[in-house]
Amino acid sequence: MASALSDKLSRLVKDMRGQARITESNVQDMLREVRMALLEADVALPVVRDFVARVKEKALGQEVVGSLNPGQALVGIVNRELVATMGEGVSDINLAAQPPAVILMAGLQGAGKTTTTAKLAKHLIEKRKKKVLTVSGDVYRPAAIEQLKTVTRQAGAEWFPSSPDQKPLDIAAAALDFARKQYFDVLLVDTAGRLAIDEALMREIRELHAALRPVETLFVVDAMQGQDAVNTAKAFKDALPLTGIVLTKMDGDSRGGAALSVRQITGAPIKFAGVSEKIDGLEVFDAERHAGRILG
Ligand code: GDP
């Protein structure tokens, strides 16, 4: 793999020529490069520290020290560790529930929740052959309700009406009742976001979670958020038992380090990646490919 990191490590190894063997302190130099590469990819500092400590343990377990090409060996370890961390537990949407299976969408305003709700509806219709209903609990922004209506139509799913004079809990109960009576397989519940975390938002989504008992609670997060994604992820993880992550705006030019940060902070698997504004711009998350992108 020709990556920025492997180039840097090769240079370091060249500098070591003339030395009898790779020592623990040479490994330290190389680990510093790994740390820099992860920080450049916008992985959050505490996550980088933890990750590098794991890599160090493996590197010192003889795999790098004494190897003929220590730079490549270390890149291999980093790559494997990235894939193992980000790919752990990855699976499609879990629908193992008495229908309608409820999927709750959580995240900040602008993260891509509404767009992702429709993309998921399309995915579930086309790939899983499900009958899908969507509903918006965003009573603060009438435009958000209309937006969900529009994109739900594009997805070929059905939309349950709601309005700003209703309470989110009442909307959820009515949508669930309708979905049951009309034999929908899946109910996707889009929720209100805020520009920043606030207690009222968290209380509201916790109440929705308790009432709906969703089989999936997906945290939607903008991959371009970089370091900030960590604080958002922490707040949502503390408020809700997250079952999966959707990383949006992966078509942007970020190196996508948020994937590693959010995976590590929430412990939830990254299920999907949003790759365009369009309704079909959703891909199953590929940890291997993403590891390559983080390493540059
Ligand atoms: P919400 O406030 O969380 O519901 O976010 P929206 O679904 O309204 O999305 C906010 C903006 O991000 C919109 O302009 C979307 O078109 C855009 N968006 C969402 N997902 C993606 C994605 O994967 N790629 C790109 N390029 N844009 C996206």
Tab-separated table of C-alpha atoms and ligand atoms in Angstrom:
chain	number	residue	atom	x	y	z
A	1	MET	CA	0.000	0.000	0.000
A	2	ALA	CA	1.569	3.268	-1.088
A	3	SER	CA	0.380	5.679	1.563
A	4	ALA	CA	1.594	8.904	3.063
A	5	LEU	CA	2.245	7.028	6.269
A	6	SER	CA	4.200	4.238	4.651
A	7	ASP	CA	6.300	6.812	2.756
A	8	LYS	CA	7.147	8.550	5.999
A	9	LEU	CA	7.991	5.294	7.715
A	10	SER	CA	10.170	4.186	4.804
A	11	ARG	CA	12.101	7.427	5.136
A	12	LEU	CA	12.582	6.825	8.829
A	13	VAL	CA	13.814	3.318	8.174
A	14	LYS	CA	16.264	4.668	5.595
A	15	ASP	CA	17.622	7.032	8.234
A	16	MET	CA	18.255	4.027	10.410
A	17	ARG	CA	20.510	2.364	7.861
A	18	GLY	CA	23.856	1.515	9.345
A	19	GLN	CA	22.309	0.617	12.631
A	20	ALA	CA	22.618	-3.008	13.479
A	21	ARG	CA	18.949	-3.507	14.183
A	22	ILE	CA	15.635	-1.849	14.843
A	23	THR	CA	15.369	-0.921	18.483
A	24	GLU	CA	12.521	-0.003	20.747
A	25	SER	CA	13.423	3.655	20.364
A	26	ASN	CA	13.221	3.383	16.556
A	27	VAL	CA	9.761	1.928	17.002
A	28	GLN	CA	8.899	4.944	19.161
A	29	ASP	CA	9.931	7.238	16.270
A	30	MET	CA	7.724	5.300	13.910
A	31	LEU	CA	4.796	5.378	16.320
A	32	ARG	CA	5.140	9.153	16.452
A	33	GLU	CA	4.559	9.189	12.684
A	34	VAL	CA	1.503	6.970	13.119
A	35	ARG	CA	0.172	9.384	15.725
A	36	MET	CA	0.722	12.355	13.400
A	37	ALA	CA	-1.006	10.585	10.524
A	38	LEU	CA	-4.080	9.876	12.666
A	39	LEU	CA	-4.216	13.444	13.975
A	40	GLU	CA	-3.936	14.756	10.418
A	41	ALA	CA	-6.919	12.568	9.537
A	42	ASP	CA	-8.807	14.357	12.349
A	43	VAL	CA	-9.035	11.450	14.749
A	44	ALA	CA	-9.637	12.855	18.245
A	45	LEU	CA	-6.589	13.013	20.524
A	46	PRO	CA	-7.749	10.640	23.312
A	47	VAL	CA	-8.749	8.113	20.647
A	48	VAL	CA	-5.351	8.460	18.951
A	49	ARG	CA	-3.554	7.849	22.251
A	50	ASP	CA	-5.530	4.733	22.954
A	51	PHE	CA	-5.099	3.428	19.436
A	52	VAL	CA	-1.348	4.054	19.319
A	53	ALA	CA	-0.962	2.271	22.666
A	54	ARG	CA	-2.636	-0.805	21.181
A	55	VAL	CA	-0.477	-0.633	18.072
A	56	LYS	CA	2.643	-0.251	20.191
A	57	GLU	CA	1.862	-3.377	22.148
A	58	LYS	CA	1.537	-5.343	18.923
A	59	ALA	CA	4.596	-3.734	17.337
A	60	LEU	CA	6.783	-4.604	20.270
A	61	GLY	CA	5.472	-8.135	20.188
A	62	GLN	CA	8.319	-8.895	17.768
A	63	GLU	CA	6.309	-8.182	14.632
A	64	VAL	CA	8.212	-5.005	13.835
A	65	VAL	CA	11.394	-5.294	15.831
A	66	GLY	CA	13.590	-7.669	13.867
A	67	SER	CA	11.468	-7.536	10.730
A	68	LEU	CA	13.221	-6.970	7.385
A	69	ASN	CA	10.954	-4.089	6.507
A	70	PRO	CA	9.823	-2.560	9.792
A	71	GLY	CA	8.053	0.417	8.164
A	72	GLN	CA	5.810	-1.835	6.092
A	73	ALA	CA	5.309	-4.165	9.052
A	74	LEU	CA	4.122	-1.278	11.190
A	75	VAL	CA	1.798	0.073	8.500
A	76	GLY	CA	0.374	-3.441	8.276
A	77	ILE	CA	-0.298	-3.522	12.011
A	78	VAL	CA	-1.887	-0.053	11.960
A	79	ASN	CA	-4.041	-1.007	9.016
A	80	ARG	CA	-5.196	-4.279	10.577
A	81	GLU	CA	-5.960	-2.546	13.864
A	82	LEU	CA	-7.980	0.172	12.082
A	83	VAL	CA	-9.981	-2.403	10.135
A	84	ALA	CA	-10.574	-4.525	13.248
A	85	THR	CA	-11.722	-1.525	15.305
A	86	MET	CA	-13.940	0.103	12.680
A	87	GLY	CA	-15.256	-3.148	11.203
A	88	GLU	CA	-16.197	-4.840	14.443
A	89	GLY	CA	-19.820	-5.891	14.649
A	90	VAL	CA	-20.753	-4.341	11.316
A	91	SER	CA	-24.050	-5.673	10.008
A	92	ASP	CA	-27.076	-4.579	8.051
A	93	ILE	CA	-30.084	-3.045	9.812
A	94	ASN	CA	-31.504	-5.368	12.442
A	95	LEU	CA	-35.191	-5.974	11.818
A	96	ALA	CA	-35.585	-8.839	14.281
A	97	ALA	CA	-38.631	-7.474	16.052
A	98	GLN	CA	-42.362	-7.885	15.984
A	99	PRO	CA	-43.330	-5.700	12.987
A	100	PRO	CA	-43.327	-2.820	12.637
A	101	ALA	CA	-39.636	-2.740	13.508
A	102	VAL	CA	-38.953	0.810	14.694
A	103	ILE	CA	-35.761	2.632	13.740
A	104	LEU	CA	-35.030	5.838	15.634
A	105	MET	CA	-32.761	8.408	13.965
A	106	ALA	CA	-30.678	10.587	16.293
A	107	GLY	CA	-28.148	13.341	15.677
A	108	LEU	CA	-27.541	17.065	15.482
A	109	GLN	CA	-29.358	19.354	13.067
A	110	GLY	CA	-27.654	19.297	9.694
A	111	ALA	CA	-25.996	15.917	10.315
A	112	GLY	CA	-28.088	14.393	7.554
A	113	LYS	CA	-30.836	12.627	9.535
A	114	THR	CA	-33.728	13.386	7.200
A	115	THR	CA	-31.753	12.566	4.071
A	116	THR	CA	-30.482	9.357	5.675
A	117	THR	CA	-33.996	8.373	6.790
A	118	ALA	CA	-35.124	8.404	3.162
A	119	LYS	CA	-31.965	6.664	1.956
A	120	LEU	CA	-32.536	3.910	4.501
A	121	ALA	CA	-36.177	3.619	3.472
A	122	LYS	CA	-35.030	3.053	-0.095
A	123	HIS	CA	-32.417	0.537	1.032
A	124	LEU	CA	-34.984	-1.433	3.068
A	125	ILE	CA	-37.501	-1.417	0.225
A	126	GLU	CA	-35.050	-2.461	-2.473
A	127	LYS	CA	-32.605	-4.709	-0.638
A	128	ARG	CA	-34.825	-6.165	2.074
A	129	LYS	CA	-38.201	-6.014	0.296
A	130	LYS	CA	-39.876	-4.240	3.221
A	131	LYS	CA	-42.947	-2.031	3.451
A	132	VAL	CA	-41.665	1.174	5.002
A	133	LEU	CA	-43.323	4.137	6.719
A	134	THR	CA	-41.530	7.325	7.760
A	135	VAL	CA	-42.564	10.010	10.243
A	136	SER	CA	-40.977	13.233	11.445
A	137	GLY	CA	-40.982	14.251	15.089
A	138	ASP	CA	-39.331	17.578	14.316
A	139	VAL	CA	-42.119	19.861	15.516
A	140	TYR	CA	-39.785	22.846	15.727
A	141	ARG	CA	-39.092	23.078	12.023
A	142	PRO	CA	-42.110	22.698	9.734
A	143	ALA	CA	-39.696	22.698	6.792
A	144	ALA	CA	-38.095	19.531	8.168
A	145	ILE	CA	-41.454	17.739	8.116
A	146	GLU	CA	-42.008	18.823	4.503
A	147	GLN	CA	-38.481	17.786	3.589
A	148	LEU	CA	-39.108	14.285	4.938
A	149	LYS	CA	-42.318	14.100	2.943
A	150	THR	CA	-40.478	14.992	-0.277
A	151	VAL	CA	-37.567	12.601	0.188
A	152	THR	CA	-39.828	9.784	1.376
A	153	ARG	CA	-41.717	10.054	-1.922
A	154	GLN	CA	-38.423	9.872	-3.802
A	155	ALA	CA	-37.580	6.722	-1.852
A	156	GLY	CA	-40.882	5.100	-2.777
A	157	ALA	CA	-41.888	4.743	0.884
A	158	GLU	CA	-44.960	6.076	2.687
A	159	TRP	CA	-44.957	9.165	4.870
A	160	PHE	CA	-47.068	9.673	7.991
A	161	PRO	CA	-48.175	13.306	8.459
A	162	SER	CA	-47.253	15.322	11.519
A	163	SER	CA	-47.453	19.011	12.389
A	164	PRO	CA	-45.754	21.584	14.635
A	165	ASP	CA	-48.749	21.824	16.993
A	166	GLN	CA	-48.355	18.186	18.046
A	167	LYS	CA	-46.106	16.669	20.693
A	168	PRO	CA	-43.380	14.347	19.402
A	169	LEU	CA	-44.602	11.548	21.685
A	170	ASP	CA	-48.149	11.815	20.332
A	171	ILE	CA	-46.865	11.800	16.763
A	172	ALA	CA	-44.800	8.695	17.480
A	173	ALA	CA	-47.738	6.879	19.080
A	174	ALA	CA	-50.063	7.729	16.179
A	175	ALA	CA	-47.500	6.657	13.569
A	176	LEU	CA	-46.840	3.386	15.391
A	177	ASP	CA	-50.537	2.650	15.624
A	178	PHE	CA	-51.002	3.375	11.913
A	179	ALA	CA	-47.979	1.246	10.984
A	180	ARG	CA	-49.405	-1.685	12.994
A	181	LYS	CA	-52.856	-1.438	11.478
A	182	GLN	CA	-51.526	-1.079	7.937
A	183	TYR	CA	-49.029	-3.935	8.316
A	184	PHE	CA	-45.859	-1.948	7.727
A	185	ASP	CA	-42.643	-3.888	8.313
A	186	VAL	CA	-40.615	-0.853	9.333
A	187	LEU	CA	-41.292	2.543	10.879
A	188	LEU	CA	-38.452	5.059	10.486
A	189	VAL	CA	-38.693	7.909	12.992
A	190	ASP	CA	-36.813	11.092	12.129
A	191	THR	CA	-36.257	13.335	15.148
A	192	ALA	CA	-35.538	16.984	15.875
A	193	GLY	CA	-31.906	18.001	15.975
A	194	ARG	CA	-30.287	21.081	17.462
A	195	LEU	CA	-27.227	22.965	16.339
A	196	ALA	CA	-25.568	21.917	19.578
A	197	ILE	CA	-26.322	19.387	22.282
A	198	ASP	CA	-28.928	20.586	24.750
A	199	GLU	CA	-30.661	18.908	27.651
A	200	ALA	CA	-34.203	19.405	26.330
A	201	LEU	CA	-33.290	17.665	23.074
A	202	MET	CA	-31.766	14.744	24.921
A	203	ARG	CA	-34.758	14.402	27.249
A	204	GLU	CA	-37.134	14.431	24.317
A	205	ILE	CA	-35.299	11.748	22.377
A	206	ARG	CA	-34.958	9.605	25.516
A	207	GLU	CA	-38.729	9.777	25.968
A	208	LEU	CA	-39.255	8.830	22.337
A	209	HIS	CA	-36.899	5.901	22.783
A	210	ALA	CA	-38.753	4.688	25.884
A	211	ALA	CA	-42.131	4.935	24.142
A	212	LEU	CA	-41.128	3.411	20.806
A	213	ARG	CA	-38.653	0.767	22.008
A	214	PRO	CA	-36.830	0.792	18.666
A	215	VAL	CA	-34.913	-2.226	17.445
A	216	GLU	CA	-32.304	0.165	16.010
A	217	THR	CA	-31.248	3.558	17.381
A	218	LEU	CA	-28.954	5.061	14.778
A	219	PHE	CA	-26.627	7.944	15.474
A	220	VAL	CA	-26.223	10.031	12.323
A	221	VAL	CA	-23.020	12.049	12.267
A	222	ASP	CA	-21.317	14.275	9.730
A	223	ALA	CA	-17.884	12.865	8.854
A	224	MET	CA	-16.677	16.406	8.135
A	225	GLN	CA	-17.186	17.309	11.806
A	226	GLY	CA	-13.761	15.910	12.640
A	227	GLN	CA	-12.793	16.458	16.258
A	228	ASP	CA	-16.218	17.840	17.254
A	229	ALA	CA	-17.849	14.539	16.375
A	230	VAL	CA	-16.429	13.122	19.584
A	231	ASN	CA	-18.341	15.401	21.958
A	232	THR	CA	-21.556	14.912	20.029
A	233	ALA	CA	-21.079	11.145	20.030
A	234	LYS	CA	-20.408	11.106	23.761
A	235	ALA	CA	-23.570	13.077	24.523
A	236	PHE	CA	-25.785	10.835	22.380
A	237	LYS	CA	-24.190	7.682	23.731
A	238	ASP	CA	-24.829	8.814	27.302
A	239	ALA	CA	-28.457	9.587	26.476
A	240	LEU	CA	-29.373	6.558	24.363
A	241	PRO	CA	-28.424	2.912	23.852
A	242	LEU	CA	-27.102	3.401	20.307
A	243	THR	CA	-27.144	0.330	18.073
A	244	GLY	CA	-25.396	1.768	15.042
A	245	ILE	CA	-23.767	4.745	13.374
A	246	VAL	CA	-24.308	6.319	9.973
A	247	LEU	CA	-21.434	8.539	8.840
A	248	THR	CA	-22.676	11.091	6.353
A	249	LYS	CA	-20.898	13.364	3.854
A	250	MET	CA	-18.158	10.861	3.222
A	251	ASP	CA	-18.030	12.265	-0.312
A	252	GLY	CA	-16.412	15.359	1.218
A	253	ASP	CA	-12.674	15.754	1.312
A	254	SER	CA	-12.157	14.848	4.960
A	255	ARG	CA	-9.869	11.899	5.662
A	256	GLY	CA	-12.703	10.482	7.736
A	257	GLY	CA	-10.929	10.095	11.059
A	258	ALA	CA	-14.294	10.741	12.725
A	259	ALA	CA	-15.150	7.120	11.899
A	260	LEU	CA	-12.517	5.785	14.277
A	261	SER	CA	-13.333	8.361	16.968
A	262	VAL	CA	-17.077	7.801	16.909
A	263	ARG	CA	-16.712	4.011	16.750
A	264	GLN	CA	-14.416	4.005	19.745
A	265	ILE	CA	-16.418	6.500	21.817
A	266	THR	CA	-19.860	4.954	21.278
A	267	GLY	CA	-18.915	1.282	20.967
A	268	ALA	CA	-21.624	1.060	18.273
A	269	PRO	CA	-20.857	-0.392	14.822
A	270	ILE	CA	-20.683	1.918	11.799
A	271	LYS	CA	-23.401	0.524	9.579
A	272	PHE	CA	-23.605	2.890	6.640
A	273	ALA	CA	-21.815	5.747	4.920
A	274	GLY	CA	-23.606	8.613	3.183
A	275	VAL	CA	-21.786	9.387	-0.059
A	276	SER	CA	-23.944	11.996	-1.786
A	277	GLU	CA	-26.955	14.226	-1.310
A	278	LYS	CA	-28.979	11.961	-3.561
A	279	ILE	CA	-31.428	9.355	-2.355
A	280	ASP	CA	-29.255	6.464	-3.527
A	281	GLY	CA	-26.106	7.893	-1.910
A	282	LEU	CA	-25.868	5.336	0.884
A	283	GLU	CA	-23.315	2.543	1.092
A	284	VAL	CA	-22.709	-0.256	3.528
A	285	PHE	CA	-19.676	0.872	5.516
A	286	ASP	CA	-16.440	-0.711	4.284
A	287	ALA	CA	-13.854	-0.699	7.077
A	288	GLU	CA	-11.028	-1.876	4.840
A	289	ARG	CA	-11.474	0.893	2.310
A	290	HIS	CA	-11.912	3.451	5.037
A	291	ALA	CA	-8.708	2.410	6.782
A	292	GLY	CA	-6.852	3.188	3.544
A	293	ARG	CA	-8.463	6.619	3.400
A	294	ILE	CA	-7.512	7.486	6.992
A	295	LEU	CA	-3.904	6.530	6.382
A	296	GLY	CA	-3.869	8.766	3.292
B	1	GDP	P1	-30.803	16.878	9.310
B	1	GDP	O1	-30.950	18.285	9.810
B	1	GDP	O2	-29.934	16.063	10.232
B	1	GDP	O3	-32.098	16.207	9.024
B	1	GDP	O4	-29.962	16.964	7.970
B	1	GDP	P2	-30.448	16.915	6.439
B	1	GDP	O5	-30.862	15.530	6.068
B	1	GDP	O6	-31.423	18.007	6.184
B	1	GDP	O7	-29.071	17.192	5.701
B	1	GDP	C1	-28.378	18.416	5.836
B	1	GDP	C2	-27.651	18.713	4.531
B	1	GDP	O8	-26.651	17.740	4.312
B	1	GDP	C3	-28.560	18.671	3.321
B	1	GDP	O9	-28.180	19.686	2.438
B	1	GDP	C4	-28.278	17.290	2.716
B	1	GDP	O10	-28.513	17.262	1.322
B	1	GDP	C5	-26.824	17.129	3.041
B	1	GDP	N1	-26.399	15.718	3.130
B	1	GDP	C6	-26.917	14.732	3.895
B	1	GDP	N2	-26.212	13.587	3.740
B	1	GDP	C7	-25.238	13.840	2.840
B	1	GDP	C8	-24.176	13.065	2.249
B	1	GDP	O11	-23.971	11.873	2.540
B	1	GDP	N3	-23.372	13.714	1.352
B	1	GDP	C9	-23.550	15.027	1.035
B	1	GDP	N4	-22.711	15.575	0.164
B	1	GDP	N5	-24.520	15.771	1.570
B	1	GDP	C10	-25.352	15.213	2.450
